[in-house]
Amino acid sequence: AQSVAQPEDQVNVAEGNPLTVKCTYSVSGNPYLFWYVQYPNRGLQFLLKYITGDNLVKGSYGFEAEFNKSQTSFHLKKPSALVSDSALYFCAVRGYNDYKLSFGAGTTVTVRA
Amino acid sequence: ETGVTQTPRHLVMGMTNKKSLKCEQHLGHNAMYWYKQSAKKPLELMFVYSLEERVENNSVPSRFSPECPNSSHLFLHLHTLQPEDSALYLCASSQAPGQAFYEQYFGPGTRLTVT
């Protein structure tokens, strides 16, 4: 069975500081990893994904994520956070030929001015 | 309209009512999904449709009945719900559902309250 863990319910950072949201996964075979963001009263928006190749993946709004196979992690990062980045972030994993996309419980990010 | 749309955005219903949620995708995708999002819990996949055929049903109670008349439309028919069914119901779509590397695109959700 595949699963995702987001160990932090909440992350608080000051505007302009680096932002990291942690994610670890478990899946059989090669993982397909995704990050989504959800703003209040909205659906999930796709940020970025890892399929294969470079371990550092760049996505929307200045976000990037680093895939680490040995640590089974896929942490989301942003060098300089903005107040508008305050939202709920979800990590997700999917196995090859699997319909199911398994999500973590989410991490609430608050960026203070 | 672009992306994935859902109606209604909010729904309040009694336990004996029958209602339906509607989802429409304008992305040319051939897979559609229903998810349930409850507070402080991971998203729960309910149903998956590929080319209008249901390919996954994650042990969802029969009081939830999906319908996919074509690749652009998806419905969730609700009947005799329980208060614990109150949640945000999200619809999503993607290309080639059997290919794991395609991301899913989500609608804004329907906030359902069962009284």
mmCIF file of C-alpha atoms in Angstrom:
data_model
loop_
_atom_site.group_PDB
_atom_site.id
_atom_site.type_symbol
_atom_site.label_atom_id
_atom_site.label_comp_id
_atom_site.label_asym_id
_atom_site.label_seq_id
_atom_site.Cartn_x
_atom_site.Cartn_y
_atom_site.Cartn_z
ATOM 1 C CA ALA A 1 0.000 0.000 0.000
ATOM 2 C CA GLN A 2 1.179 3.511 -0.751
ATOM 3 C CA SER A 3 1.124 6.326 1.769
ATOM 4 C CA VAL A 4 2.337 9.845 2.427
ATOM 5 C CA ALA A 5 3.339 11.483 5.692
ATOM 6 C CA GLN A 6 3.501 15.211 6.285
ATOM 7 C CA PRO A 7 5.015 15.390 9.758
ATOM 8 C CA GLU A 8 4.148 19.032 10.429
ATOM 9 C CA ASP A 9 0.546 20.170 10.786
ATOM 10 C CA GLN A 10 1.647 23.780 10.664
ATOM 11 C CA VAL A 11 4.646 25.761 9.445
ATOM 12 C CA ASN A 12 5.118 29.430 10.339
ATOM 13 C CA VAL A 13 7.693 31.629 8.643
ATOM 14 C CA ALA A 14 8.374 35.330 8.229
ATOM 15 C CA GLU A 15 8.005 36.901 4.818
ATOM 16 C CA GLY A 16 11.265 36.799 2.921
ATOM 17 C CA ASN A 17 12.565 33.764 4.786
ATOM 18 C CA PRO A 18 12.981 30.314 3.246
ATOM 19 C CA LEU A 19 10.006 27.993 3.404
ATOM 20 C CA THR A 20 10.201 24.206 3.648
ATOM 21 C CA VAL A 21 7.271 21.799 3.857
ATOM 22 C CA LYS A 22 8.243 18.209 4.564
ATOM 23 C CA CYS A 23 6.918 15.048 2.942
ATOM 24 C CA THR A 24 7.914 11.402 3.117
ATOM 25 C CA TYR A 25 6.335 8.604 1.106
ATOM 26 C CA SER A 26 5.991 4.873 0.818
ATOM 27 C CA VAL A 27 5.187 3.124 -2.465
ATOM 28 C CA SER A 28 6.073 -0.036 -4.341
ATOM 29 C CA GLY A 29 8.312 0.610 -7.301
ATOM 30 C CA ASN A 30 9.163 4.007 -8.680
ATOM 31 C CA PRO A 31 7.194 6.870 -7.123
ATOM 32 C CA TYR A 32 5.335 9.604 -8.928
ATOM 33 C CA LEU A 33 5.184 12.535 -6.509
ATOM 34 C CA PHE A 34 3.065 15.664 -6.537
ATOM 35 C CA TRP A 35 2.555 18.836 -4.544
ATOM 36 C CA TYR A 36 -0.750 20.688 -4.459
ATOM 37 C CA VAL A 37 -1.824 23.901 -2.725
ATOM 38 C CA GLN A 38 -5.300 24.742 -1.466
ATOM 39 C CA TYR A 39 -6.459 28.269 -0.683
ATOM 40 C CA PRO A 40 -9.536 28.837 1.531
ATOM 41 C CA ASN A 41 -12.803 27.772 -0.118
ATOM 42 C CA ARG A 42 -10.972 26.592 -3.214
ATOM 43 C CA GLY A 43 -10.015 23.291 -4.787
ATOM 44 C CA LEU A 44 -6.483 21.964 -4.990
ATOM 45 C CA GLN A 45 -4.071 23.583 -7.409
ATOM 46 C CA PHE A 46 -1.208 21.615 -8.927
ATOM 47 C CA LEU A 47 2.252 23.014 -8.068
ATOM 48 C CA LEU A 48 4.790 20.506 -9.357
ATOM 49 C CA LYS A 49 5.595 16.853 -9.837
ATOM 50 C CA TYR A 50 8.498 14.428 -9.895
ATOM 51 C CA ILE A 51 8.448 11.694 -12.501
ATOM 52 C CA THR A 52 12.063 10.859 -13.223
ATOM 53 C CA GLY A 53 15.346 12.595 -13.932
ATOM 54 C CA ASP A 54 16.685 15.550 -11.968
ATOM 55 C CA ASN A 55 16.067 15.341 -8.255
ATOM 56 C CA LEU A 56 15.302 19.065 -8.066
ATOM 57 C CA VAL A 57 11.967 19.900 -9.643
ATOM 58 C CA LYS A 58 10.816 23.449 -10.297
ATOM 59 C CA GLY A 59 7.154 24.398 -10.301
ATOM 60 C CA SER A 60 4.673 27.241 -10.179
ATOM 61 C CA TYR A 61 4.961 30.444 -8.094
ATOM 62 C CA GLY A 62 8.672 29.967 -7.398
ATOM 63 C CA PHE A 63 8.275 26.648 -5.609
ATOM 64 C CA GLU A 64 10.639 23.730 -6.022
ATOM 65 C CA ALA A 65 10.914 20.284 -4.494
ATOM 66 C CA GLU A 66 13.795 17.920 -3.915
ATOM 67 C CA PHE A 67 13.390 14.198 -4.425
ATOM 68 C CA ASN A 68 15.570 12.039 -2.183
ATOM 69 C CA LYS A 69 15.227 8.347 -2.943
ATOM 70 C CA SER A 70 17.330 7.094 -0.044
ATOM 71 C CA GLN A 71 15.305 9.087 2.467
ATOM 72 C CA THR A 72 12.017 8.564 0.579
ATOM 73 C CA SER A 73 11.355 12.265 0.861
ATOM 74 C CA PHE A 74 10.001 14.970 -1.404
ATOM 75 C CA HIS A 75 10.242 18.266 0.485
ATOM 76 C CA LEU A 76 8.707 21.426 -0.940
ATOM 77 C CA LYS A 77 10.802 24.589 -0.803
ATOM 78 C CA LYS A 78 10.659 28.242 -1.617
ATOM 79 C CA PRO A 79 13.726 30.464 -1.145
ATOM 80 C CA SER A 80 11.775 33.570 -0.135
ATOM 81 C CA ALA A 81 8.214 33.181 1.170
ATOM 82 C CA LEU A 82 5.411 35.649 0.509
ATOM 83 C CA VAL A 83 2.356 36.402 2.644
ATOM 84 C CA SER A 84 0.279 35.179 -0.302
ATOM 85 C CA ASP A 85 1.877 31.715 0.068
ATOM 86 C CA SER A 86 -0.193 31.183 3.212
ATOM 87 C CA ALA A 87 -2.348 28.146 2.392
ATOM 88 C CA LEU A 88 -2.769 24.411 2.920
ATOM 89 C CA TYR A 89 -0.203 22.251 1.136
ATOM 90 C CA PHE A 90 -0.657 18.606 0.194
ATOM 91 C CA CYS A 91 1.916 16.067 -0.881
ATOM 92 C CA ALA A 92 0.700 13.075 -2.912
ATOM 93 C CA VAL A 93 2.159 9.854 -4.301
ATOM 94 C CA ARG A 94 1.080 7.458 -6.986
ATOM 95 C CA GLY A 95 2.527 4.140 -8.075
ATOM 96 C CA TYR A 96 2.970 3.128 -11.682
ATOM 97 C CA ASN A 97 -0.315 1.996 -13.297
ATOM 98 C CA ASP A 98 -2.199 2.807 -10.114
ATOM 99 C CA TYR A 99 -5.368 4.851 -10.343
ATOM 100 C CA LYS A 100 -5.109 5.961 -6.766
ATOM 101 C CA LEU A 101 -3.355 9.188 -5.814
ATOM 102 C CA SER A 102 -2.644 9.029 -2.072
ATOM 103 C CA PHE A 103 -2.508 12.332 -0.214
ATOM 104 C CA GLY A 104 -0.926 13.388 3.029
ATOM 105 C CA ALA A 105 -3.024 15.086 5.705
ATOM 106 C CA GLY A 106 -1.767 18.506 4.670
ATOM 107 C CA THR A 107 0.421 21.217 6.176
ATOM 108 C CA THR A 108 -0.918 24.680 6.904
ATOM 109 C CA VAL A 109 1.619 27.346 6.004
ATOM 110 C CA THR A 110 1.357 30.783 7.559
ATOM 111 C CA VAL A 111 3.669 33.519 6.315
ATOM 112 C CA ARG A 112 3.657 36.604 8.540
ATOM 113 C CA ALA A 113 4.461 40.046 7.235
ATOM 114 C CA GLU B 1 -15.760 28.211 -18.483
ATOM 115 C CA THR B 2 -12.309 26.753 -18.100
ATOM 116 C CA GLY B 3 -10.820 23.973 -16.008
ATOM 117 C CA VAL B 4 -13.070 21.957 -13.743
ATOM 118 C CA THR B 5 -16.349 23.385 -12.488
ATOM 119 C CA GLN B 6 -18.634 22.089 -9.756
ATOM 120 C CA THR B 7 -22.193 22.937 -8.802
ATOM 121 C CA PRO B 8 -23.585 23.729 -6.379
ATOM 122 C CA ARG B 9 -20.779 25.272 -4.348
ATOM 123 C CA HIS B 10 -22.731 24.862 -1.115
ATOM 124 C CA LEU B 11 -25.479 22.396 -0.231
ATOM 125 C CA VAL B 12 -27.439 21.833 2.946
ATOM 126 C CA MET B 13 -29.631 18.766 3.018
ATOM 127 C CA GLY B 14 -31.588 16.707 5.485
ATOM 128 C CA MET B 15 -30.907 13.046 6.023
ATOM 129 C CA THR B 16 -33.942 12.003 4.013
ATOM 130 C CA ASN B 17 -33.318 14.244 1.007
ATOM 131 C CA LYS B 18 -32.032 13.267 -2.413
ATOM 132 C CA LYS B 19 -29.641 15.627 -4.135
ATOM 133 C CA SER B 20 -26.976 15.520 -6.817
ATOM 134 C CA LEU B 21 -23.573 17.127 -7.217
ATOM 135 C CA LYS B 22 -22.409 18.022 -10.704
ATOM 136 C CA CYS B 23 -18.916 18.278 -12.123
ATOM 137 C CA GLU B 24 -17.844 19.357 -15.589
ATOM 138 C CA GLN B 25 -14.336 19.420 -17.029
ATOM 139 C CA HIS B 26 -13.341 21.576 -19.988
ATOM 140 C CA LEU B 27 -9.815 20.181 -20.377
ATOM 141 C CA GLY B 28 -10.405 17.332 -22.827
ATOM 142 C CA HIS B 29 -9.439 14.764 -20.200
ATOM 143 C CA ASN B 30 -10.729 11.202 -20.190
ATOM 144 C CA ALA B 31 -10.628 10.399 -16.483
ATOM 145 C CA MET B 32 -12.686 11.894 -13.677
ATOM 146 C CA TYR B 33 -12.570 11.427 -9.924
ATOM 147 C CA TRP B 34 -14.630 12.118 -6.810
ATOM 148 C CA TYR B 35 -12.823 12.850 -3.530
ATOM 149 C CA LYS B 36 -14.088 13.557 -0.030
ATOM 150 C CA GLN B 37 -12.185 16.103 2.063
ATOM 151 C CA SER B 38 -12.878 16.164 5.790
ATOM 152 C CA ALA B 39 -11.142 18.437 8.265
ATOM 153 C CA LYS B 40 -7.718 17.242 9.441
ATOM 154 C CA LYS B 41 -7.868 14.094 7.293
ATOM 155 C CA PRO B 42 -6.186 13.177 4.007
ATOM 156 C CA LEU B 43 -8.296 13.377 0.891
ATOM 157 C CA GLU B 44 -10.261 10.182 0.398
ATOM 158 C CA LEU B 45 -10.643 8.876 -3.134
ATOM 159 C CA MET B 46 -14.238 7.755 -3.663
ATOM 160 C CA PHE B 47 -14.645 6.890 -7.346
ATOM 161 C CA VAL B 48 -12.624 6.875 -10.551
ATOM 162 C CA TYR B 49 -14.042 6.892 -14.054
ATOM 163 C CA SER B 50 -12.006 6.222 -17.155
ATOM 164 C CA LEU B 51 -13.726 6.858 -20.480
ATOM 165 C CA GLU B 52 -17.079 6.792 -18.698
ATOM 166 C CA GLU B 53 -16.399 3.412 -17.123
ATOM 167 C CA ARG B 54 -16.039 3.142 -13.359
ATOM 168 C CA VAL B 55 -12.628 1.669 -12.619
ATOM 169 C CA GLU B 56 -12.366 2.183 -8.887
ATOM 170 C CA ASN B 57 -14.819 2.269 -6.009
ATOM 171 C CA ASN B 58 -13.097 2.644 -2.679
ATOM 172 C CA SER B 59 -15.626 0.927 -0.413
ATOM 173 C CA VAL B 60 -17.966 3.889 -0.554
ATOM 174 C CA PRO B 61 -21.419 3.428 1.052
ATOM 175 C CA SER B 62 -24.263 2.883 -1.375
ATOM 176 C CA ARG B 63 -25.883 6.139 -0.309
ATOM 177 C CA PHE B 64 -23.349 7.721 -2.683
ATOM 178 C CA SER B 65 -24.054 6.838 -6.314
ATOM 179 C CA PRO B 66 -21.831 8.166 -9.110
ATOM 180 C CA GLU B 67 -22.791 8.652 -12.731
ATOM 181 C CA CYS B 68 -20.580 9.521 -15.686
ATOM 182 C CA PRO B 69 -22.676 10.031 -18.843
ATOM 183 C CA ASN B 70 -19.712 11.210 -20.920
ATOM 184 C CA SER B 71 -16.051 12.083 -20.446
ATOM 185 C CA SER B 72 -16.833 15.715 -19.588
ATOM 186 C CA HIS B 73 -19.515 15.253 -16.936
ATOM 187 C CA LEU B 74 -19.608 13.516 -13.598
ATOM 188 C CA PHE B 75 -22.400 13.381 -11.043
ATOM 189 C CA LEU B 76 -22.614 12.223 -7.457
ATOM 190 C CA HIS B 77 -26.130 11.302 -6.418
ATOM 191 C CA LEU B 78 -26.783 11.546 -2.690
ATOM 192 C CA HIS B 79 -29.511 9.738 -0.766
ATOM 193 C CA THR B 80 -30.206 9.164 2.917
ATOM 194 C CA LEU B 81 -26.962 10.717 4.065
ATOM 195 C CA GLN B 82 -25.623 10.826 7.600
ATOM 196 C CA PRO B 83 -24.245 13.862 9.471
ATOM 197 C CA GLU B 84 -20.727 12.385 9.201
ATOM 198 C CA ASP B 85 -21.008 12.735 5.426
ATOM 199 C CA SER B 86 -20.715 16.497 5.824
ATOM 200 C CA ALA B 87 -17.508 17.458 4.022
ATOM 201 C CA LEU B 88 -16.047 19.164 0.975
ATOM 202 C CA TYR B 89 -16.563 17.010 -2.110
ATOM 203 C CA LEU B 90 -13.970 17.572 -4.785
ATOM 204 C CA CYS B 91 -14.081 16.551 -8.396
ATOM 205 C CA ALA B 92 -10.915 16.132 -10.450
ATOM 206 C CA SER B 93 -9.930 15.148 -13.953
ATOM 207 C CA SER B 94 -6.774 13.980 -15.703
ATOM 208 C CA GLN B 95 -5.467 12.550 -18.933
ATOM 209 C CA ALA B 96 -4.877 8.829 -19.361
ATOM 210 C CA PRO B 97 -5.861 7.599 -15.880
ATOM 211 C CA GLY B 98 -3.673 4.520 -16.150
ATOM 212 C CA GLN B 99 -0.576 6.680 -16.551
ATOM 213 C CA ALA B 100 0.639 7.693 -13.117
ATOM 214 C CA PHE B 101 2.646 10.700 -14.234
ATOM 215 C CA TYR B 102 -0.317 12.849 -15.253
ATOM 216 C CA GLU B 103 -1.422 15.327 -12.622
ATOM 217 C CA GLN B 104 -5.028 15.769 -11.653
ATOM 218 C CA TYR B 105 -6.877 19.055 -11.931
ATOM 219 C CA PHE B 106 -9.417 19.857 -9.249
ATOM 220 C CA GLY B 107 -12.645 21.778 -9.150
ATOM 221 C CA PRO B 108 -13.475 24.228 -6.329
ATOM 222 C CA GLY B 109 -15.572 21.660 -4.480
ATOM 223 C CA THR B 110 -19.083 21.437 -3.055
ATOM 224 C CA ARG B 111 -19.371 22.120 0.663
ATOM 225 C CA LEU B 112 -22.021 19.647 1.857
ATOM 226 C CA THR B 113 -23.740 19.927 5.225
ATOM 227 C CA VAL B 114 -26.097 17.157 6.319
ATOM 228 C CA THR B 115 -28.532 18.168 9.039
#
